[in-house]
């Protein structure tokens, strides 16, 4: 009897809830986003504007938008696409699209559901914009003084016509910016500008296992490899306490202190390792600075390498890494003379030549950038990334 009464109560609550939802769905206004429900089988679009409505997710692919277009469109989307000019230069177009529905149906809804809205709409815009861009010379495309507004109109017309084939009406297509796609030029920046030194974090300095000092030094390196950083620091310090003479525990302690983000103490420990006779000190200093750069600490790398320049004025490695680190920190004006100095010390360094090209490209001095990259390719033609960026920039001139 009690169980039967409980079931009746639950059923009554369920009916009341459904009735309440139905009343709200049909009558009450809502501040919810604009929602498109695209029928997964037919592509027919149901637009939800003012009401709360239930669109079964197994039947409809749902799209919602935060903003509405007051000029007649249903929603708007901002984005950046990449196209290629007639000269082959990569060009970035920043745009805003407002759209409505043509006939209430999306053509090709299967690809939309698979790709997602952002990727789908970007592909439609890119297809149309590329068709226009590949008919326009680079200078005419990106220079405000050479028919820039006319190019906007060409893009608007092409995008509007192409979107119509997918069931959308572009009520507005605004171009905020057309410019050389610097990301396409700089995509090799991280690889080229970073020193090609060994991974210092994976190469602790070992000591011959013939004493307690050596045991603690090597144990500290092993503990660090297991990410037991606090214990690793204690072991390295114990090695120094037993025998403060050898450089290895100071060096390993410096790396451990970087892990602990105690950077001033890490620098001091590293300089102590040098004072105690660290071998190949200029290479180790460059490696240690690279460890900072790997952690996006370019200013610390620069400060350490400046000390390295004072200690090793004839080191091409220190000069090259200092120039690259200065460029990493956005200090191009200081990077150029340092990279030039590195090139004077080692004229056949393709890494330095490539970095000089990148710095000049960042300054929009493409002719000088090409000069350095061409010199680099004449030394080592097997650089596909450099060849790719040379092709893209050559059309810019």
Short mmCIF file of C-alpha atoms in Angstrom, two decimals:
data_model
loop_
_atom_site.label_atom_id
_atom_site.label_comp_id
_atom_site.label_asym_id
_atom_site.label_seq_id
_atom_site.Cartn_x
_atom_site.Cartn_y
_atom_site.Cartn_z
CA UNK A 1 0.00 0.00 0.00
CA UNK A 2 2.76 2.44 0.95
CA UNK A 3 4.75 1.52 -2.17
CA UNK A 4 1.72 2.11 -4.40
CA UNK A 5 1.14 5.56 -2.83
CA UNK A 6 4.81 6.46 -3.45
CA UNK A 7 4.51 5.53 -7.11
CA UNK A 8 1.37 7.65 -7.51
CA UNK A 9 3.15 10.61 -5.90
CA UNK A 10 6.15 10.30 -8.21
CA UNK A 11 3.89 10.00 -11.25
CA UNK A 12 1.95 13.12 -10.18
CA UNK A 13 5.18 15.11 -9.74
CA UNK A 14 6.37 13.99 -13.16
CA UNK A 15 3.13 15.09 -14.84
CA UNK A 16 3.21 18.43 -13.06
CA UNK A 17 6.82 19.00 -14.13
CA UNK A 18 6.03 18.17 -17.75
CA UNK A 19 3.02 20.47 -17.76
CA UNK A 20 5.03 23.32 -16.26
CA UNK A 21 7.80 22.88 -18.82
CA UNK A 22 5.27 22.82 -21.67
CA UNK A 23 3.63 26.06 -20.48
CA UNK A 24 7.00 27.81 -20.20
CA UNK A 25 8.08 26.45 -23.57
CA UNK A 26 5.02 27.85 -25.32
CA UNK A 27 4.55 31.16 -23.52
CA UNK A 28 7.34 32.52 -21.35
CA UNK A 29 10.13 34.64 -22.94
CA UNK A 30 13.69 33.73 -22.18
CA UNK A 31 17.10 35.39 -22.17
CA UNK A 32 18.75 32.28 -23.53
CA UNK A 33 21.12 32.48 -26.46
CA UNK A 34 19.91 32.26 -30.00
CA UNK A 35 19.83 28.55 -30.83
CA UNK A 36 19.83 26.76 -34.16
CA UNK A 37 18.79 23.13 -34.16
CA UNK A 38 19.92 21.44 -37.38
CA UNK A 39 18.10 18.22 -38.21
CA UNK A 40 20.80 15.58 -38.47
CA UNK A 41 19.04 13.76 -41.33
CA UNK A 42 17.59 16.52 -43.49
CA UNK A 43 19.59 19.67 -42.63
CA UNK A 44 16.39 21.59 -41.88
CA UNK A 45 17.05 24.28 -39.27
CA UNK A 46 14.80 25.07 -36.35
CA UNK A 47 15.51 28.51 -34.90
CA UNK A 48 14.78 29.13 -31.22
CA UNK A 49 14.56 32.85 -30.50
CA UNK A 50 12.17 33.76 -27.70
CA UNK A 51 11.04 30.51 -26.16
CA UNK A 52 12.57 27.76 -24.12
CA UNK A 53 12.20 24.71 -26.32
CA UNK A 54 13.36 21.14 -26.24
CA UNK A 55 15.33 19.96 -29.26
CA UNK A 56 16.19 16.26 -28.85
CA UNK A 57 19.97 15.99 -29.25
CA UNK A 58 19.71 12.64 -31.05
CA UNK A 59 17.67 14.41 -33.78
CA UNK A 60 19.18 17.91 -33.82
CA UNK A 61 22.71 19.28 -33.94
CA UNK A 62 22.57 22.36 -31.70
CA UNK A 63 24.37 25.67 -32.29
CA UNK A 64 24.09 28.63 -29.94
CA UNK A 65 25.44 32.18 -30.30
CA UNK A 66 26.22 34.82 -27.70
CA UNK A 67 25.45 37.79 -29.92
CA UNK A 68 22.74 38.76 -32.37
CA UNK A 69 23.00 40.96 -35.44
CA UNK A 70 20.69 43.99 -35.37
CA UNK A 71 20.94 44.46 -39.13
CA UNK A 72 18.86 41.45 -40.11
CA UNK A 73 21.21 38.53 -39.58
CA UNK A 74 20.73 35.79 -37.07
CA UNK A 75 24.17 35.63 -35.52
CA UNK A 76 27.77 36.65 -36.10
CA UNK A 77 31.15 35.01 -35.95
CA UNK A 78 34.65 36.54 -35.81
CA UNK A 79 37.66 34.73 -37.13
CA UNK A 80 40.96 34.74 -39.00
CA UNK A 81 41.59 32.80 -42.18
CA UNK A 82 44.77 32.23 -44.18
CA UNK A 83 44.82 32.66 -47.97
CA UNK A 84 47.52 33.00 -50.64
CA UNK A 85 48.01 35.95 -52.95
CA UNK A 86 48.70 35.65 -56.68
CA UNK A 87 52.41 35.86 -55.82
CA UNK A 88 52.13 32.95 -53.38
CA UNK A 89 52.54 35.00 -50.21
CA UNK A 90 50.54 33.76 -47.18
CA UNK A 91 48.00 36.43 -46.19
CA UNK A 92 45.87 36.62 -43.05
CA UNK A 93 42.34 38.05 -43.20
CA UNK A 94 40.57 38.98 -39.99
CA UNK A 95 36.82 39.13 -40.54
CA UNK A 96 33.38 39.31 -38.96
CA UNK A 97 30.47 37.48 -40.50
CA UNK A 98 26.76 38.07 -39.91
CA UNK A 99 24.35 35.65 -41.56
CA UNK A 100 20.80 34.45 -41.93
CA UNK A 101 19.25 31.29 -43.37
CA UNK A 102 18.31 30.76 -47.00
CA UNK A 103 15.21 28.59 -47.05
CA UNK A 104 15.74 27.27 -43.54
CA UNK A 105 18.05 24.43 -44.57
CA UNK A 106 21.78 23.79 -44.32
CA UNK A 107 23.38 21.98 -47.26
CA UNK A 108 26.00 19.42 -46.27
CA UNK A 109 24.92 19.08 -42.66
CA UNK A 110 26.91 15.86 -42.28
CA UNK A 111 30.24 17.62 -42.70
CA UNK A 112 29.06 20.41 -40.39
CA UNK A 113 28.25 17.91 -37.65
CA UNK A 114 31.56 16.12 -38.09
CA UNK A 115 33.77 19.26 -38.27
CA UNK A 116 31.93 21.53 -35.85
CA UNK A 117 30.59 24.99 -36.65
CA UNK A 118 33.82 26.99 -36.36
CA UNK A 119 35.81 24.73 -38.66
CA UNK A 120 32.92 24.40 -41.13
CA UNK A 121 32.24 28.12 -41.51
CA UNK A 122 35.98 28.92 -41.68
CA UNK A 123 36.37 26.40 -44.51
CA UNK A 124 33.47 27.97 -46.46
CA UNK A 125 34.91 31.47 -46.05
CA UNK A 126 38.44 30.31 -46.91
CA UNK A 127 37.29 28.59 -50.11
CA UNK A 128 35.66 31.76 -51.39
CA UNK A 129 38.38 34.17 -50.20
CA UNK A 130 41.16 32.04 -51.70
CA UNK A 131 39.46 32.11 -55.08
CA UNK A 132 39.67 35.91 -55.01
CA UNK A 133 43.08 36.26 -53.37
CA UNK A 134 44.83 34.07 -55.94
CA UNK A 135 43.83 36.54 -58.66
CA UNK A 136 45.34 39.56 -56.85
CA UNK A 137 49.01 40.49 -56.63
CA UNK A 138 50.37 40.66 -53.10
CA UNK A 139 50.98 44.43 -53.03
CA UNK A 140 47.51 45.16 -54.41
CA UNK A 141 46.03 42.86 -51.76
CA UNK A 142 47.62 44.20 -48.58
CA UNK A 143 48.56 47.82 -49.32
CA UNK A 144 45.92 50.41 -48.29
CA UNK A 145 47.10 52.74 -51.05
CA UNK A 146 46.50 50.25 -53.86
CA UNK A 147 42.79 49.58 -54.06
CA UNK A 148 42.39 48.08 -50.61
CA UNK A 149 38.68 48.96 -50.35
CA UNK A 150 38.00 47.50 -53.78
CA UNK A 151 39.53 44.22 -52.63
CA UNK A 152 37.18 44.20 -49.65
CA UNK A 153 34.22 44.40 -52.03
CA UNK A 154 35.55 41.50 -54.10
CA UNK A 155 35.87 39.37 -50.97
CA UNK A 156 32.40 40.30 -49.74
CA UNK A 157 30.82 39.32 -53.05
CA UNK A 158 32.69 36.03 -53.32
CA UNK A 159 32.01 34.99 -49.73
CA UNK A 160 28.32 35.92 -49.96
CA UNK A 161 27.85 33.90 -53.15
CA UNK A 162 29.73 30.88 -51.81
CA UNK A 163 27.88 30.80 -48.48
CA UNK A 164 24.56 30.88 -50.35
CA UNK A 165 25.40 27.47 -51.83
CA UNK A 166 25.46 26.10 -48.25
CA UNK A 167 22.14 27.63 -47.24
CA UNK A 168 23.41 30.79 -45.53
CA UNK A 169 22.78 34.42 -46.42
CA UNK A 170 25.66 36.73 -45.48
CA UNK A 171 24.01 39.92 -44.23
CA UNK A 172 27.40 41.45 -43.49
CA UNK A 173 31.00 40.43 -44.12
CA UNK A 174 33.38 42.93 -42.59
CA UNK A 175 37.15 42.74 -43.10
CA UNK A 176 39.02 44.22 -40.17
CA UNK A 177 42.54 43.47 -41.43
CA UNK A 178 44.42 42.06 -44.41
CA UNK A 179 48.13 41.57 -43.88
CA UNK A 180 51.04 39.25 -44.53
CA UNK A 181 50.56 36.15 -42.39
CA UNK A 182 53.58 36.59 -40.13
CA UNK A 183 52.77 33.33 -38.33
CA UNK A 184 53.47 31.47 -41.56
CA UNK A 185 56.85 33.18 -41.73
CA UNK A 186 57.62 32.71 -38.04
CA UNK A 187 56.41 29.14 -37.60
CA UNK A 188 60.02 27.98 -37.57
CA UNK A 189 61.05 30.68 -35.07
CA UNK A 190 61.07 28.45 -32.00
CA UNK A 191 63.17 25.82 -33.72
CA UNK A 192 65.68 28.14 -35.32
CA UNK A 193 66.13 30.74 -32.59
CA UNK A 194 66.63 28.22 -29.81
CA UNK A 195 70.20 27.02 -29.22
CA UNK A 196 70.85 23.48 -30.40
CA UNK A 197 72.70 22.57 -27.24
CA UNK A 198 72.14 19.28 -25.47
CA UNK A 199 69.28 18.95 -23.00
CA UNK A 200 70.92 20.03 -19.78
CA UNK A 201 68.04 18.76 -17.64
CA UNK A 202 68.75 15.19 -18.81
CA UNK A 203 72.53 15.34 -18.47
CA UNK A 204 73.65 15.68 -14.85
CA UNK A 205 77.37 15.70 -14.15
CA UNK A 206 78.49 12.45 -12.56
CA UNK A 207 81.52 11.84 -10.36
CA UNK A 208 83.63 8.72 -10.24
CA UNK A 209 82.10 6.48 -7.52
CA UNK A 210 85.13 6.32 -5.26
CA UNK A 211 84.10 8.44 -2.30
CA UNK A 212 81.17 9.57 -0.16
CA UNK A 213 81.25 12.90 -2.00
CA UNK A 214 80.74 11.11 -5.32
CA UNK A 215 77.97 8.91 -3.91
CA UNK A 216 75.93 11.92 -2.71
CA UNK A 217 76.52 13.80 -5.97
CA UNK A 218 75.36 10.89 -8.12
CA UNK A 219 72.51 10.09 -5.75
CA UNK A 220 71.26 13.67 -6.06
CA UNK A 221 71.26 13.39 -9.85
CA UNK A 222 69.33 10.12 -9.63
CA UNK A 223 66.75 11.55 -7.22
CA UNK A 224 66.18 14.50 -9.54
CA UNK A 225 65.52 12.06 -12.37
CA UNK A 226 62.79 10.53 -10.20
CA UNK A 227 61.36 14.05 -9.55
CA UNK A 228 62.21 13.84 -5.83
CA UNK A 229 63.55 17.37 -6.00
CA UNK A 230 63.78 18.26 -2.31
CA UNK A 231 65.76 15.08 -1.56
CA UNK A 232 67.95 15.72 -4.61
CA UNK A 233 68.87 19.16 -3.29
CA UNK A 234 69.77 17.74 0.12
CA UNK A 235 72.01 15.11 -1.48
CA UNK A 236 73.81 17.64 -3.71
CA UNK A 237 74.43 19.94 -0.74
CA UNK A 238 75.75 16.98 1.27
CA UNK A 239 78.25 16.25 -1.52
CA UNK A 240 79.47 19.87 -1.36
CA UNK A 241 79.70 19.71 2.41
CA UNK A 242 81.88 16.57 2.26
CA UNK A 243 84.18 17.96 -0.44
CA UNK A 244 83.65 21.58 -1.60
CA UNK A 245 86.32 21.34 -4.29
CA UNK A 246 84.90 19.52 -7.35
CA UNK A 247 82.53 21.42 -9.72
CA UNK A 248 79.97 18.64 -10.43
CA UNK A 249 77.75 18.99 -7.31
CA UNK A 250 77.56 22.78 -7.75
CA UNK A 251 76.43 22.31 -11.34
CA UNK A 252 73.83 19.68 -10.41
CA UNK A 253 72.62 21.82 -7.52
CA UNK A 254 72.13 24.74 -9.93
CA UNK A 255 69.87 22.63 -12.16
CA UNK A 256 67.92 21.38 -9.13
CA UNK A 257 67.40 24.95 -7.93
CA UNK A 258 65.97 25.89 -11.33
CA UNK A 259 63.45 23.07 -10.82
CA UNK A 260 62.57 24.67 -7.49
CA UNK A 261 62.26 28.11 -9.16
CA UNK A 262 65.01 29.53 -6.96
CA UNK A 263 66.67 31.27 -9.87
CA UNK A 264 69.05 33.65 -8.11
CA UNK A 265 70.43 30.78 -6.03
CA UNK A 266 70.66 28.65 -9.19
CA UNK A 267 72.79 31.29 -10.94
CA UNK A 268 75.07 31.53 -7.90
CA UNK A 269 75.52 27.75 -7.77
CA UNK A 270 76.30 27.59 -11.48
CA UNK A 271 78.91 30.36 -11.23
CA UNK A 272 80.44 28.47 -8.30
CA UNK A 273 80.76 25.38 -10.49
CA UNK A 274 82.70 27.49 -12.99
CA UNK A 275 84.91 28.92 -10.26
CA UNK A 276 85.74 25.35 -9.20
CA UNK A 277 87.01 24.41 -12.64
CA UNK A 278 83.95 23.28 -14.64
CA UNK A 279 85.20 21.86 -17.94
CA UNK A 280 83.92 23.22 -21.28
CA UNK A 281 82.49 26.08 -19.26
CA UNK A 282 81.25 28.16 -22.21
CA UNK A 283 79.22 25.22 -23.53
CA UNK A 284 77.76 24.50 -20.09
CA UNK A 285 76.88 28.17 -19.65
CA UNK A 286 75.06 28.18 -22.99
CA UNK A 287 73.22 25.02 -21.96
CA UNK A 288 72.22 26.51 -18.64
CA UNK A 289 70.87 29.64 -20.35
CA UNK A 290 68.93 27.36 -22.72
CA UNK A 291 67.29 25.77 -19.69
CA UNK A 292 65.91 29.22 -18.77
CA UNK A 293 64.68 29.79 -22.31
CA UNK A 294 62.92 26.44 -22.31
CA UNK A 295 60.95 27.75 -19.34
CA UNK A 296 60.08 31.07 -21.06
CA UNK A 297 62.57 32.97 -18.91
CA UNK A 298 64.39 34.80 -21.72
CA UNK A 299 65.43 37.80 -19.54
CA UNK A 300 67.28 35.45 -17.15
CA UNK A 301 68.95 33.72 -20.09
CA UNK A 302 70.06 37.12 -21.41
CA UNK A 303 71.52 38.19 -18.04
CA UNK A 304 73.48 34.94 -17.71
CA UNK A 305 74.78 35.08 -21.28
CA UNK A 306 75.92 38.69 -20.81
CA UNK A 307 78.11 37.40 -17.97
CA UNK A 308 79.24 34.68 -20.33
CA UNK A 309 80.25 37.28 -22.93
CA UNK A 310 82.46 38.96 -20.32
CA UNK A 311 84.04 35.62 -19.37
CA UNK A 312 84.36 34.23 -22.93
CA UNK A 313 84.60 37.18 -25.35
CA UNK A 314 85.86 34.93 -28.15
CA UNK A 315 83.07 32.30 -27.89
CA UNK A 316 80.89 32.16 -31.01
CA UNK A 317 78.46 29.89 -29.12
CA UNK A 318 77.89 32.46 -26.35
CA UNK A 319 77.49 35.30 -28.87
CA UNK A 320 75.01 33.33 -30.99
CA UNK A 321 72.91 32.25 -28.01
CA UNK A 322 72.94 35.76 -26.53
CA UNK A 323 71.71 37.17 -29.83
CA UNK A 324 68.96 34.54 -30.05
CA UNK A 325 67.94 35.16 -26.42
CA UNK A 326 67.78 38.92 -26.99
CA UNK A 327 65.52 38.31 -29.99
CA UNK A 328 63.42 35.95 -27.84
CA UNK A 329 63.01 38.77 -25.31
CA UNK A 330 61.86 41.18 -28.04
CA UNK A 331 65.12 43.17 -28.04
CA UNK A 332 65.81 42.99 -31.78
CA UNK A 333 67.94 46.16 -31.90
CA UNK A 334 70.38 44.57 -29.43
CA UNK A 335 70.13 41.11 -30.97
CA UNK A 336 71.39 42.16 -34.41
CA UNK A 337 74.91 43.36 -33.42
CA UNK A 338 75.35 40.33 -31.15
CA UNK A 339 74.37 37.93 -33.93
CA UNK A 340 76.66 39.82 -36.33
CA UNK A 341 79.49 39.37 -33.81
CA UNK A 342 78.73 35.65 -33.63
CA UNK A 343 78.82 35.48 -37.43
CA UNK A 344 82.20 37.21 -37.50
CA UNK A 345 83.50 34.59 -35.05
CA UNK A 346 81.98 31.68 -37.02
CA UNK A 347 81.11 32.78 -40.60
CA UNK A 348 79.71 29.39 -41.66
CA UNK A 349 77.12 29.06 -38.87
CA UNK A 350 73.77 28.42 -40.56
CA UNK A 351 72.00 28.80 -37.22
CA UNK A 352 73.29 32.36 -36.80
CA UNK A 353 72.49 33.23 -40.43
CA UNK A 354 68.95 31.86 -40.01
CA UNK A 355 68.44 33.79 -36.78
CA UNK A 356 69.59 37.03 -38.41
CA UNK A 357 67.07 36.41 -41.17
CA UNK A 358 64.29 35.93 -38.63
CA UNK A 359 65.17 39.13 -36.76
CA UNK A 360 65.12 41.18 -39.96
CA UNK A 361 61.85 39.55 -41.05
CA UNK A 362 60.33 40.57 -37.71
CA UNK A 363 61.38 44.14 -38.57
CA UNK A 364 59.75 43.83 -42.02
CA UNK A 365 63.18 44.15 -43.67
CA UNK A 366 62.54 41.22 -46.00
CA UNK A 367 65.34 41.93 -48.49
CA UNK A 368 67.98 41.69 -45.75
CA UNK A 369 66.27 38.61 -44.31
CA UNK A 370 66.47 36.87 -47.69
CA UNK A 371 70.15 37.74 -47.98
CA UNK A 372 70.98 35.89 -44.76
CA UNK A 373 68.73 32.91 -45.55
CA UNK A 374 70.21 32.56 -49.04
CA UNK A 375 73.71 32.59 -47.55
CA UNK A 376 72.61 29.88 -45.12
CA UNK A 377 71.21 27.74 -47.96
CA UNK A 378 74.42 28.15 -49.95
CA UNK A 379 76.28 26.58 -47.00
CA UNK A 380 73.71 23.83 -46.34
CA UNK A 381 70.99 23.34 -48.99
CA UNK A 382 69.28 20.65 -46.87
CA UNK A 383 67.05 23.06 -44.93
CA UNK A 384 63.45 22.55 -46.12
CA UNK A 385 61.98 24.92 -43.52
CA UNK A 386 64.24 27.75 -44.66
CA UNK A 387 63.45 27.04 -48.31
CA UNK A 388 59.73 27.22 -47.53
CA UNK A 389 59.93 30.55 -45.76
CA UNK A 390 62.23 31.97 -48.48
CA UNK A 391 59.62 31.14 -51.11
CA UNK A 392 56.91 32.87 -49.07
CA UNK A 393 58.95 36.00 -48.38
CA UNK A 394 60.46 36.36 -51.86
CA UNK A 395 57.01 37.15 -53.25
CA UNK A 396 56.69 39.94 -50.70
CA UNK A 397 59.41 42.02 -52.40
#
